[in-house]
């Protein structure tokens, strides 16, 4: 009996030892790419952050307001992030708040520091800025930071200027760059490839000119919501939790970029309690008004009015905000469609990385309770479940917590055996799927390993 116990104990220890050995294994990036450090003449890399991903400061006071000091990040409502709206033109005004750096490490959380250090310390890339003199043979990467609150077409035009200056710095009119883009940054990159600095969002014609496509070799997208994000819809309804406070919907709706992250019309994004899809247009302001979402919710309107000295001034602002809301939705509709129209035969193909291990909002639900339509964002909110309905499967799909796998791959369905929708052109080269949360993707060791392998490969 004792001998049997010893054998069983030995087997258990062996299993545990094997578990700890295998679970602690990770690629040795220095060893893998030590010979690549000396490789010359690699295309310059442009690194584009995602939404919330650049630091913003007030140029008039030089005070950093996003992310700012830790106490401010945790306890402030961030109302100063709201864009002013010109009531005559309904154009957003950034004011004195300007981006000045990519967020690397904030409040103990590494956002983009890991990936930039990997490019430098393992890949042998040197950080650079446009307009800087370059050395023959050296490898450079260029962090592109931008005001993530502004329209993505506006920031794509800035990206066009950014890359054109790099080409001038290298003195090579045929130079092509590699792009690494996280989250919303991937949408900016994709718009740039199609249209460069041309704004095509004032009509329903999307004349592709491939301005950016002629200047890009490889495009690496990380956690990009290529068919939008229901998590952003939830944020429009309920705000974004930051620390112990929320960035309220009344602040988010002043930012054109937020609308451009909403679910693409190809998505089945809203359903009944019985699981049937509802025919509702997310880019029609009347949909928001009927459901009482966002600035049409009574509590949100009360918060807005409380910021004004007089009720009359508050009502004037609300009228302007409603007009702006409708205009921003219409422009966002064109933006999402502009990214799904076909491209010419010669175009950069997309290398996609993202998560598929976290249940992620994929739909919202309308439940009739006492004759009133109630919105349910999560399965546990359903008050009168229909027998046999799996609300976890209905409302949530695998993803990274913010972007579903289907959206990441530019598909309207999770099932990979179903053909891509005929109106969704998405030039995917290949994809790598990871077990990682959205805001931790850039630090994932497997991503950084495959990133370097992709950048440094000659084919």
Tab-separated table of C-alpha atoms in Angstrom:
chain	number	residue	atom	x	y	z
A	1	UNK	CA	0.000	0.000	0.000
A	2	UNK	CA	2.790	2.398	0.973
A	3	UNK	CA	4.629	1.585	-2.258
A	4	UNK	CA	1.488	2.405	-4.249
A	5	UNK	CA	1.156	5.725	-2.442
A	6	UNK	CA	4.781	6.591	-3.264
A	7	UNK	CA	4.198	5.727	-6.937
A	8	UNK	CA	1.057	7.871	-7.043
A	9	UNK	CA	2.823	10.766	-5.281
A	10	UNK	CA	5.736	10.512	-7.711
A	11	UNK	CA	3.395	10.552	-10.670
A	12	UNK	CA	1.565	13.582	-9.240
A	13	UNK	CA	4.838	15.478	-8.684
A	14	UNK	CA	5.928	14.614	-12.212
A	15	UNK	CA	2.665	15.969	-13.597
A	16	UNK	CA	2.945	19.153	-11.544
A	17	UNK	CA	6.561	19.571	-12.570
A	18	UNK	CA	5.642	19.181	-16.206
A	19	UNK	CA	2.796	21.690	-15.749
A	20	UNK	CA	5.018	24.330	-14.186
A	21	UNK	CA	7.708	23.762	-16.779
A	22	UNK	CA	5.387	24.061	-19.752
A	23	UNK	CA	3.261	26.888	-18.347
A	24	UNK	CA	6.353	29.005	-17.644
A	25	UNK	CA	7.814	28.514	-21.108
A	26	UNK	CA	7.862	31.558	-23.329
A	27	UNK	CA	9.853	32.568	-26.382
A	28	UNK	CA	13.302	34.056	-25.789
A	29	UNK	CA	13.010	37.070	-28.064
A	30	UNK	CA	16.635	38.098	-27.618
A	31	UNK	CA	17.825	34.663	-28.702
A	32	UNK	CA	15.319	34.435	-31.539
A	33	UNK	CA	16.200	37.774	-33.097
A	34	UNK	CA	19.789	38.454	-32.019
A	35	UNK	CA	20.989	38.018	-35.601
A	36	UNK	CA	18.267	40.355	-36.855
A	37	UNK	CA	19.565	43.269	-34.796
A	38	UNK	CA	22.234	43.844	-37.441
A	39	UNK	CA	19.910	43.493	-40.422
A	40	UNK	CA	19.801	46.731	-42.385
A	41	UNK	CA	17.529	48.411	-44.913
A	42	UNK	CA	14.232	47.366	-43.348
A	43	UNK	CA	11.261	49.604	-44.182
A	44	UNK	CA	10.490	52.162	-41.473
A	45	UNK	CA	7.678	51.167	-39.128
A	46	UNK	CA	4.779	53.465	-38.237
A	47	UNK	CA	3.105	52.564	-34.944
A	48	UNK	CA	-0.480	53.819	-34.463
A	49	UNK	CA	-2.205	53.663	-31.070
A	50	UNK	CA	-5.913	53.112	-30.461
A	51	UNK	CA	-8.703	55.082	-28.831
A	52	UNK	CA	-7.752	56.689	-25.489
A	53	UNK	CA	-4.147	55.787	-26.382
A	54	UNK	CA	-2.394	59.166	-26.557
A	55	UNK	CA	-1.717	61.571	-23.734
A	56	UNK	CA	-3.461	64.939	-24.013
A	57	UNK	CA	-2.407	68.209	-22.444
A	58	UNK	CA	-3.776	71.726	-22.276
A	59	UNK	CA	-1.323	73.780	-24.316
A	60	UNK	CA	-2.335	76.968	-22.546
A	61	UNK	CA	-1.321	75.596	-19.112
A	62	UNK	CA	0.951	72.670	-20.111
A	63	UNK	CA	-1.145	70.475	-17.792
A	64	UNK	CA	-1.614	66.827	-18.742
A	65	UNK	CA	-5.343	66.124	-18.563
A	66	UNK	CA	-5.320	62.643	-20.066
A	67	UNK	CA	-4.097	60.467	-18.518
A	68	UNK	CA	-2.882	62.956	-15.925
A	69	UNK	CA	-1.897	62.196	-12.311
A	70	UNK	CA	-3.136	58.943	-10.794
A	71	UNK	CA	-5.549	60.629	-8.375
A	72	UNK	CA	-7.119	62.520	-11.255
A	73	UNK	CA	-7.421	59.421	-13.420
A	74	UNK	CA	-9.190	57.562	-10.627
A	75	UNK	CA	-11.543	60.221	-9.281
A	76	UNK	CA	-12.213	62.797	-12.005
A	77	UNK	CA	-15.160	62.807	-14.430
A	78	UNK	CA	-12.929	63.982	-17.336
A	79	UNK	CA	-15.516	66.499	-18.512
A	80	UNK	CA	-12.727	68.586	-20.076
A	81	UNK	CA	-12.304	65.873	-22.734
A	82	UNK	CA	-15.586	66.955	-24.345
A	83	UNK	CA	-15.168	68.751	-27.658
A	84	UNK	CA	-16.859	72.100	-28.108
A	85	UNK	CA	-19.420	72.198	-30.940
A	86	UNK	CA	-19.764	75.152	-33.265
A	87	UNK	CA	-23.559	75.727	-33.350
A	88	UNK	CA	-23.381	77.294	-36.820
A	89	UNK	CA	-21.397	74.549	-38.581
A	90	UNK	CA	-21.894	71.641	-36.159
A	91	UNK	CA	-18.136	71.070	-36.360
A	92	UNK	CA	-16.245	69.843	-33.255
A	93	UNK	CA	-13.549	72.110	-31.829
A	94	UNK	CA	-10.538	70.559	-30.055
A	95	UNK	CA	-9.576	73.821	-28.362
A	96	UNK	CA	-6.294	73.915	-26.459
A	97	UNK	CA	-6.220	70.189	-25.646
A	98	UNK	CA	-3.551	68.511	-27.818
A	99	UNK	CA	-1.884	65.063	-28.034
A	100	UNK	CA	1.799	64.974	-27.126
A	101	UNK	CA	2.834	61.318	-26.616
A	102	UNK	CA	1.684	57.713	-26.891
A	103	UNK	CA	0.620	56.231	-23.549
A	104	UNK	CA	3.317	53.809	-22.464
A	105	UNK	CA	2.831	53.014	-18.777
A	106	UNK	CA	0.045	54.642	-16.773
A	107	UNK	CA	-1.204	53.830	-13.281
A	108	UNK	CA	0.921	50.665	-13.271
A	109	UNK	CA	-0.638	49.449	-16.523
A	110	UNK	CA	1.567	48.987	-19.570
A	111	UNK	CA	-0.290	50.095	-22.681
A	112	UNK	CA	2.242	50.551	-25.461
A	113	UNK	CA	5.573	50.515	-23.633
A	114	UNK	CA	6.165	46.790	-24.142
A	115	UNK	CA	5.734	46.808	-27.890
A	116	UNK	CA	7.893	49.909	-28.364
A	117	UNK	CA	10.651	48.460	-26.164
A	118	UNK	CA	10.485	45.216	-28.158
A	119	UNK	CA	10.983	47.101	-31.405
A	120	UNK	CA	13.999	48.894	-29.931
A	121	UNK	CA	15.688	46.316	-27.721
A	122	UNK	CA	15.013	43.176	-29.741
A	123	UNK	CA	14.252	44.328	-33.275
A	124	UNK	CA	16.993	46.935	-33.419
A	125	UNK	CA	14.647	49.749	-34.477
A	126	UNK	CA	15.443	53.286	-33.360
A	127	UNK	CA	12.624	55.653	-32.356
A	128	UNK	CA	12.329	58.608	-34.714
A	129	UNK	CA	10.083	61.523	-35.659
A	130	UNK	CA	9.281	62.848	-39.143
A	131	UNK	CA	11.728	65.570	-40.175
A	132	UNK	CA	14.617	63.830	-38.437
A	133	UNK	CA	17.766	63.030	-40.429
A	134	UNK	CA	18.200	59.301	-41.063
A	135	UNK	CA	21.343	57.183	-41.342
A	136	UNK	CA	21.874	54.805	-44.229
A	137	UNK	CA	21.060	51.227	-43.233
A	138	UNK	CA	19.504	52.079	-39.842
A	139	UNK	CA	16.073	50.741	-38.875
A	140	UNK	CA	13.525	53.244	-37.544
A	141	UNK	CA	10.067	53.193	-36.037
A	142	UNK	CA	7.828	56.248	-35.846
A	143	UNK	CA	5.132	56.522	-33.133
A	144	UNK	CA	2.138	58.291	-34.648
A	145	UNK	CA	0.124	59.942	-31.909
A	146	UNK	CA	-3.086	61.824	-32.631
A	147	UNK	CA	-6.157	63.261	-30.948
A	148	UNK	CA	-8.260	60.118	-30.660
A	149	UNK	CA	-11.427	62.161	-30.072
A	150	UNK	CA	-11.439	63.534	-33.603
A	151	UNK	CA	-12.865	62.131	-36.824
A	152	UNK	CA	-10.898	59.172	-38.205
A	153	UNK	CA	-10.813	60.678	-41.701
A	154	UNK	CA	-9.202	63.778	-40.192
A	155	UNK	CA	-6.561	61.657	-38.486
A	156	UNK	CA	-5.994	59.633	-41.671
A	157	UNK	CA	-5.118	62.925	-43.406
A	158	UNK	CA	-2.619	63.633	-40.628
A	159	UNK	CA	-1.193	60.138	-41.123
A	160	UNK	CA	-0.776	60.890	-44.842
A	161	UNK	CA	1.265	64.003	-44.013
A	162	UNK	CA	3.246	61.995	-41.441
A	163	UNK	CA	4.236	59.242	-43.886
A	164	UNK	CA	4.924	61.648	-46.739
A	165	UNK	CA	7.437	63.452	-44.513
A	166	UNK	CA	9.150	60.129	-43.704
A	167	UNK	CA	9.510	59.451	-47.425
A	168	UNK	CA	11.106	62.868	-47.830
A	169	UNK	CA	13.472	62.172	-44.927
A	170	UNK	CA	14.665	59.004	-46.654
A	171	UNK	CA	14.909	60.776	-49.993
A	172	UNK	CA	13.066	57.896	-51.609
A	173	UNK	CA	9.875	58.673	-53.581
A	174	UNK	CA	9.138	54.939	-53.824
A	175	UNK	CA	9.611	54.168	-50.112
A	176	UNK	CA	6.995	51.955	-48.472
A	177	UNK	CA	6.441	51.718	-44.731
A	178	UNK	CA	5.159	48.966	-42.476
A	179	UNK	CA	2.210	49.867	-40.234
A	180	UNK	CA	1.403	48.428	-36.810
A	181	UNK	CA	-1.980	49.645	-35.597
A	182	UNK	CA	-3.886	48.867	-32.414
A	183	UNK	CA	-7.680	49.015	-32.092
A	184	UNK	CA	-9.150	52.147	-33.710
A	185	UNK	CA	-5.705	52.925	-35.121
A	186	UNK	CA	-6.328	50.053	-37.536
A	187	UNK	CA	-9.406	51.806	-38.914
A	188	UNK	CA	-7.366	54.954	-39.495
A	189	UNK	CA	-4.733	52.886	-41.310
A	190	UNK	CA	-7.334	51.165	-43.469
A	191	UNK	CA	-8.961	54.492	-44.401
A	192	UNK	CA	-5.527	55.942	-45.236
A	193	UNK	CA	-4.755	52.992	-47.531
A	194	UNK	CA	-7.967	53.550	-49.501
A	195	UNK	CA	-8.290	57.332	-49.546
A	196	UNK	CA	-5.139	58.967	-48.195
A	197	UNK	CA	-6.004	62.481	-47.057
A	198	UNK	CA	-9.216	62.704	-49.120
A	199	UNK	CA	-12.428	63.078	-47.116
A	200	UNK	CA	-15.054	60.908	-48.856
A	201	UNK	CA	-17.602	60.987	-46.032
A	202	UNK	CA	-19.854	63.784	-47.253
A	203	UNK	CA	-21.551	61.586	-49.851
A	204	UNK	CA	-22.356	57.935	-50.475
A	205	UNK	CA	-19.711	57.611	-53.194
A	206	UNK	CA	-16.396	56.218	-52.004
A	207	UNK	CA	-13.879	56.732	-54.835
A	208	UNK	CA	-10.858	54.674	-53.821
A	209	UNK	CA	-7.557	56.297	-54.854
A	210	UNK	CA	-5.127	53.929	-53.056
A	211	UNK	CA	-2.974	56.885	-51.984
A	212	UNK	CA	-1.867	55.085	-48.845
A	213	UNK	CA	-1.839	51.676	-50.466
A	214	UNK	CA	0.972	52.836	-52.725
A	215	UNK	CA	3.019	53.828	-49.679
A	216	UNK	CA	2.537	50.774	-47.452
A	217	UNK	CA	4.248	47.377	-47.590
A	218	UNK	CA	2.663	45.510	-44.673
A	219	UNK	CA	-0.262	46.282	-42.393
A	220	UNK	CA	-0.458	44.625	-38.977
A	221	UNK	CA	-3.752	45.152	-37.168
A	222	UNK	CA	-4.077	44.362	-33.475
A	223	UNK	CA	-7.520	44.153	-31.868
A	224	UNK	CA	-9.125	46.325	-34.549
A	225	UNK	CA	-12.969	46.409	-34.573
A	226	UNK	CA	-13.227	46.002	-38.345
A	227	UNK	CA	-17.012	45.636	-38.207
A	228	UNK	CA	-17.472	47.815	-35.136
A	229	UNK	CA	-17.981	47.131	-31.456
A	230	UNK	CA	-21.132	46.604	-29.416
A	231	UNK	CA	-19.001	47.511	-26.373
A	232	UNK	CA	-18.872	51.059	-27.755
A	233	UNK	CA	-22.654	51.057	-28.141
A	234	UNK	CA	-22.839	50.074	-24.472
A	235	UNK	CA	-20.483	52.952	-23.645
A	236	UNK	CA	-22.725	55.398	-25.508
A	237	UNK	CA	-25.621	54.221	-23.363
A	238	UNK	CA	-23.859	53.826	-20.026
A	239	UNK	CA	-20.517	55.683	-20.224
A	240	UNK	CA	-16.968	54.338	-19.841
A	241	UNK	CA	-15.733	53.339	-16.396
A	242	UNK	CA	-12.381	54.925	-15.553
A	243	UNK	CA	-11.230	54.410	-11.992
A	244	UNK	CA	-14.082	55.189	-9.604
A	245	UNK	CA	-15.952	57.455	-12.031
A	246	UNK	CA	-17.353	57.263	-15.527
A	247	UNK	CA	-16.701	59.295	-18.627
A	248	UNK	CA	-20.347	60.118	-19.254
A	249	UNK	CA	-22.150	59.594	-22.529
A	250	UNK	CA	-22.639	63.362	-22.800
A	251	UNK	CA	-18.853	63.668	-23.091
A	252	UNK	CA	-18.359	60.713	-25.452
A	253	UNK	CA	-20.990	61.908	-27.949
A	254	UNK	CA	-18.974	65.055	-28.673
A	255	UNK	CA	-16.201	62.841	-30.139
A	256	UNK	CA	-16.722	61.916	-33.824
A	257	UNK	CA	-14.388	58.913	-33.574
A	258	UNK	CA	-16.685	57.185	-31.082
A	259	UNK	CA	-19.579	57.040	-33.556
A	260	UNK	CA	-17.241	55.476	-36.124
A	261	UNK	CA	-16.701	52.484	-33.810
A	262	UNK	CA	-20.381	51.538	-33.665
A	263	UNK	CA	-21.451	48.154	-35.112
A	264	UNK	CA	-21.494	48.000	-38.904
A	265	UNK	CA	-25.008	47.734	-40.422
A	266	UNK	CA	-24.090	44.216	-41.606
A	267	UNK	CA	-24.104	43.082	-37.974
A	268	UNK	CA	-27.089	41.534	-36.257
A	269	UNK	CA	-26.548	43.775	-33.228
A	270	UNK	CA	-30.023	43.957	-31.609
A	271	UNK	CA	-32.422	41.093	-30.820
A	272	UNK	CA	-35.619	40.290	-28.949
A	273	UNK	CA	-35.814	38.139	-25.830
A	274	UNK	CA	-36.766	35.232	-28.120
A	275	UNK	CA	-33.544	35.730	-30.083
A	276	UNK	CA	-35.124	37.204	-33.212
A	277	UNK	CA	-33.178	40.014	-34.901
A	278	UNK	CA	-34.753	43.468	-34.826
A	279	UNK	CA	-34.653	45.712	-37.864
A	280	UNK	CA	-33.276	48.874	-36.277
A	281	UNK	CA	-30.869	51.368	-37.821
A	282	UNK	CA	-28.131	52.242	-35.359
A	283	UNK	CA	-27.073	55.206	-37.518
A	284	UNK	CA	-30.539	56.800	-37.478
A	285	UNK	CA	-30.940	59.380	-34.710
A	286	UNK	CA	-34.626	58.438	-34.364
A	287	UNK	CA	-33.572	54.964	-33.152
A	288	UNK	CA	-31.696	56.568	-30.272
A	289	UNK	CA	-34.542	58.959	-29.565
A	290	UNK	CA	-37.180	56.199	-29.471
A	291	UNK	CA	-35.140	54.030	-27.112
A	292	UNK	CA	-34.159	56.995	-24.931
A	293	UNK	CA	-30.440	56.270	-25.251
A	294	UNK	CA	-27.501	58.522	-24.594
A	295	UNK	CA	-28.412	62.239	-24.774
A	296	UNK	CA	-32.086	61.253	-25.102
A	297	UNK	CA	-32.097	59.632	-21.645
A	298	UNK	CA	-33.717	61.768	-18.948
A	299	UNK	CA	-30.850	61.387	-16.455
A	300	UNK	CA	-28.283	62.350	-19.115
A	301	UNK	CA	-30.275	65.439	-20.109
A	302	UNK	CA	-30.527	66.426	-16.461
A	303	UNK	CA	-26.735	66.161	-16.050
A	304	UNK	CA	-26.205	68.290	-19.143
A	305	UNK	CA	-28.626	70.974	-17.967
A	306	UNK	CA	-26.977	71.053	-14.527
A	307	UNK	CA	-23.746	72.307	-16.122
A	308	UNK	CA	-25.392	75.546	-17.271
A	309	UNK	CA	-26.233	78.610	-15.216
A	310	UNK	CA	-29.627	78.919	-16.877
A	311	UNK	CA	-32.103	76.367	-18.146
A	312	UNK	CA	-32.459	78.351	-21.381
A	313	UNK	CA	-28.720	78.091	-22.147
A	314	UNK	CA	-28.839	74.371	-21.392
A	315	UNK	CA	-31.782	73.833	-23.740
A	316	UNK	CA	-29.986	75.691	-26.551
A	317	UNK	CA	-26.951	73.444	-26.062
A	318	UNK	CA	-29.151	70.318	-26.051
A	319	UNK	CA	-30.751	71.397	-29.334
A	320	UNK	CA	-27.288	71.846	-30.863
A	321	UNK	CA	-26.123	68.522	-29.456
A	322	UNK	CA	-29.067	66.669	-30.973
A	323	UNK	CA	-28.332	68.118	-34.419
A	324	UNK	CA	-24.663	67.263	-33.992
A	325	UNK	CA	-25.590	63.736	-32.895
A	326	UNK	CA	-27.587	63.164	-36.080
A	327	UNK	CA	-24.838	64.590	-38.281
A	328	UNK	CA	-22.171	62.459	-36.565
A	329	UNK	CA	-24.232	59.296	-36.979
A	330	UNK	CA	-24.723	59.972	-40.706
A	331	UNK	CA	-21.004	60.558	-41.164
A	332	UNK	CA	-20.164	57.423	-39.167
A	333	UNK	CA	-22.484	55.358	-41.377
A	334	UNK	CA	-20.472	56.473	-44.411
A	335	UNK	CA	-17.201	55.831	-42.606
A	336	UNK	CA	-17.969	52.184	-41.819
A	337	UNK	CA	-19.201	51.535	-45.358
A	338	UNK	CA	-16.156	53.288	-46.828
A	339	UNK	CA	-13.964	50.559	-45.333
A	340	UNK	CA	-15.887	47.632	-46.833
A	341	UNK	CA	-15.983	48.636	-50.522
A	342	UNK	CA	-13.741	46.569	-52.834
A	343	UNK	CA	-10.151	47.529	-53.623
A	344	UNK	CA	-8.148	47.184	-56.844
A	345	UNK	CA	-6.231	43.950	-57.367
A	346	UNK	CA	-2.980	45.489	-56.105
A	347	UNK	CA	-3.415	46.378	-52.437
A	348	UNK	CA	-1.733	45.673	-49.104
A	349	UNK	CA	-3.226	42.665	-47.375
A	350	UNK	CA	-3.999	42.710	-43.683
A	351	UNK	CA	-2.200	40.655	-41.036
A	352	UNK	CA	-4.536	40.487	-38.064
A	353	UNK	CA	-3.828	39.748	-34.390
A	354	UNK	CA	-6.477	39.649	-31.680
A	355	UNK	CA	-8.082	37.855	-28.784
A	356	UNK	CA	-10.725	35.128	-28.833
A	357	UNK	CA	-10.799	33.833	-25.237
A	358	UNK	CA	-13.009	36.418	-23.480
A	359	UNK	CA	-16.766	36.601	-23.811
A	360	UNK	CA	-17.424	39.975	-25.424
A	361	UNK	CA	-20.614	41.970	-26.046
A	362	UNK	CA	-21.928	41.059	-29.516
A	363	UNK	CA	-25.597	42.110	-29.275
A	364	UNK	CA	-28.007	43.953	-27.054
A	365	UNK	CA	-31.515	42.764	-26.260
A	366	UNK	CA	-34.917	44.466	-26.177
A	367	UNK	CA	-37.253	42.983	-23.583
A	368	UNK	CA	-40.915	43.900	-23.263
A	369	UNK	CA	-41.771	44.411	-19.578
A	370	UNK	CA	-45.228	45.728	-18.722
A	371	UNK	CA	-45.649	47.060	-22.238
A	372	UNK	CA	-42.382	48.984	-22.073
A	373	UNK	CA	-39.331	48.126	-24.182
A	374	UNK	CA	-36.354	47.698	-21.880
A	375	UNK	CA	-32.750	47.407	-23.097
A	376	UNK	CA	-30.557	44.627	-21.708
A	377	UNK	CA	-26.824	44.895	-22.249
A	378	UNK	CA	-25.792	41.676	-20.483
A	379	UNK	CA	-27.388	38.228	-20.003
A	380	UNK	CA	-27.933	38.571	-16.261
A	381	UNK	CA	-30.100	41.671	-16.837
A	382	UNK	CA	-32.871	39.723	-18.633
A	383	UNK	CA	-35.876	39.871	-16.292
A	384	UNK	CA	-38.238	37.437	-18.042
A	385	UNK	CA	-36.106	34.840	-19.832
A	386	UNK	CA	-37.735	32.787	-22.559
A	387	UNK	CA	-37.455	29.076	-21.733
A	388	UNK	CA	-34.697	27.364	-23.661
A	389	UNK	CA	-32.896	30.581	-24.617
A	390	UNK	CA	-29.134	30.700	-23.969
A	391	UNK	CA	-28.611	34.411	-23.365
A	392	UNK	CA	-24.873	34.047	-22.850
A	393	UNK	CA	-24.544	32.640	-26.367
A	394	UNK	CA	-27.009	35.191	-27.766
A	395	UNK	CA	-25.460	38.364	-26.336
A	396	UNK	CA	-21.804	37.410	-25.928
A	397	UNK	CA	-19.225	35.995	-28.323
A	398	UNK	CA	-15.538	35.099	-27.949
A	399	UNK	CA	-13.227	38.068	-28.357
A	400	UNK	CA	-10.935	40.247	-26.282
A	401	UNK	CA	-13.579	41.869	-24.070
A	402	UNK	CA	-14.064	44.834	-26.423
A	403	UNK	CA	-13.861	43.389	-29.946
A	404	UNK	CA	-15.406	40.080	-30.973
A	405	UNK	CA	-13.449	37.604	-33.054
A	406	UNK	CA	-15.961	38.075	-35.875
A	407	UNK	CA	-15.445	41.852	-35.979
A	408	UNK	CA	-11.683	41.424	-35.736
A	409	UNK	CA	-11.780	39.294	-38.897
A	410	UNK	CA	-14.223	41.604	-40.689
A	411	UNK	CA	-16.971	38.978	-40.614
A	412	UNK	CA	-20.641	39.330	-39.733
A	413	UNK	CA	-20.736	35.826	-38.248
A	414	UNK	CA	-18.528	33.888	-35.857
A	415	UNK	CA	-18.741	30.667	-37.896
A	416	UNK	CA	-15.602	30.579	-40.106
A	417	UNK	CA	-17.254	28.101	-42.506
A	418	UNK	CA	-19.853	30.697	-43.538
A	419	UNK	CA	-18.716	32.816	-46.508
A	420	UNK	CA	-17.916	36.452	-45.840
A	421	UNK	CA	-20.820	38.826	-46.513
A	422	UNK	CA	-20.861	39.964	-50.127
A	423	UNK	CA	-20.761	43.617	-49.068
A	424	UNK	CA	-17.795	43.222	-46.744
A	425	UNK	CA	-14.511	43.368	-48.624
A	426	UNK	CA	-11.737	42.583	-46.143
A	427	UNK	CA	-8.352	41.676	-47.683
A	428	UNK	CA	-7.140	39.356	-44.934
A	429	UNK	CA	-3.726	37.759	-45.465
A	430	UNK	CA	-3.720	35.713	-42.264
A	431	UNK	CA	-4.658	35.970	-38.590
A	432	UNK	CA	-3.082	35.087	-35.216
A	433	UNK	CA	-5.481	34.520	-32.326
A	434	UNK	CA	-4.386	35.056	-28.723
A	435	UNK	CA	-5.797	34.667	-25.216
A	436	UNK	CA	-5.530	38.290	-24.136
A	437	UNK	CA	-7.657	41.247	-23.101
A	438	UNK	CA	-8.019	44.185	-25.477
A	439	UNK	CA	-5.858	46.633	-23.541
A	440	UNK	CA	-3.149	44.013	-22.916
A	441	UNK	CA	-2.704	42.770	-26.477
A	442	UNK	CA	0.398	44.866	-27.178
A	443	UNK	CA	2.239	43.299	-24.246
A	444	UNK	CA	1.445	39.704	-25.192
A	445	UNK	CA	4.722	37.816	-25.728
A	446	UNK	CA	3.319	35.718	-28.587
A	447	UNK	CA	2.165	38.857	-30.357
A	448	UNK	CA	5.566	40.493	-29.980
A	449	UNK	CA	7.315	37.338	-31.204
A	450	UNK	CA	5.138	37.060	-34.312
A	451	UNK	CA	5.269	40.809	-34.840
A	452	UNK	CA	9.054	40.769	-35.159
A	453	UNK	CA	8.962	37.651	-37.285
A	454	UNK	CA	6.507	39.373	-39.648
A	455	UNK	CA	8.360	42.690	-39.824
A	456	UNK	CA	11.772	41.127	-40.378
A	457	UNK	CA	10.690	38.478	-42.890
A	458	UNK	CA	11.708	39.169	-46.471
A	459	UNK	CA	8.566	37.528	-47.905
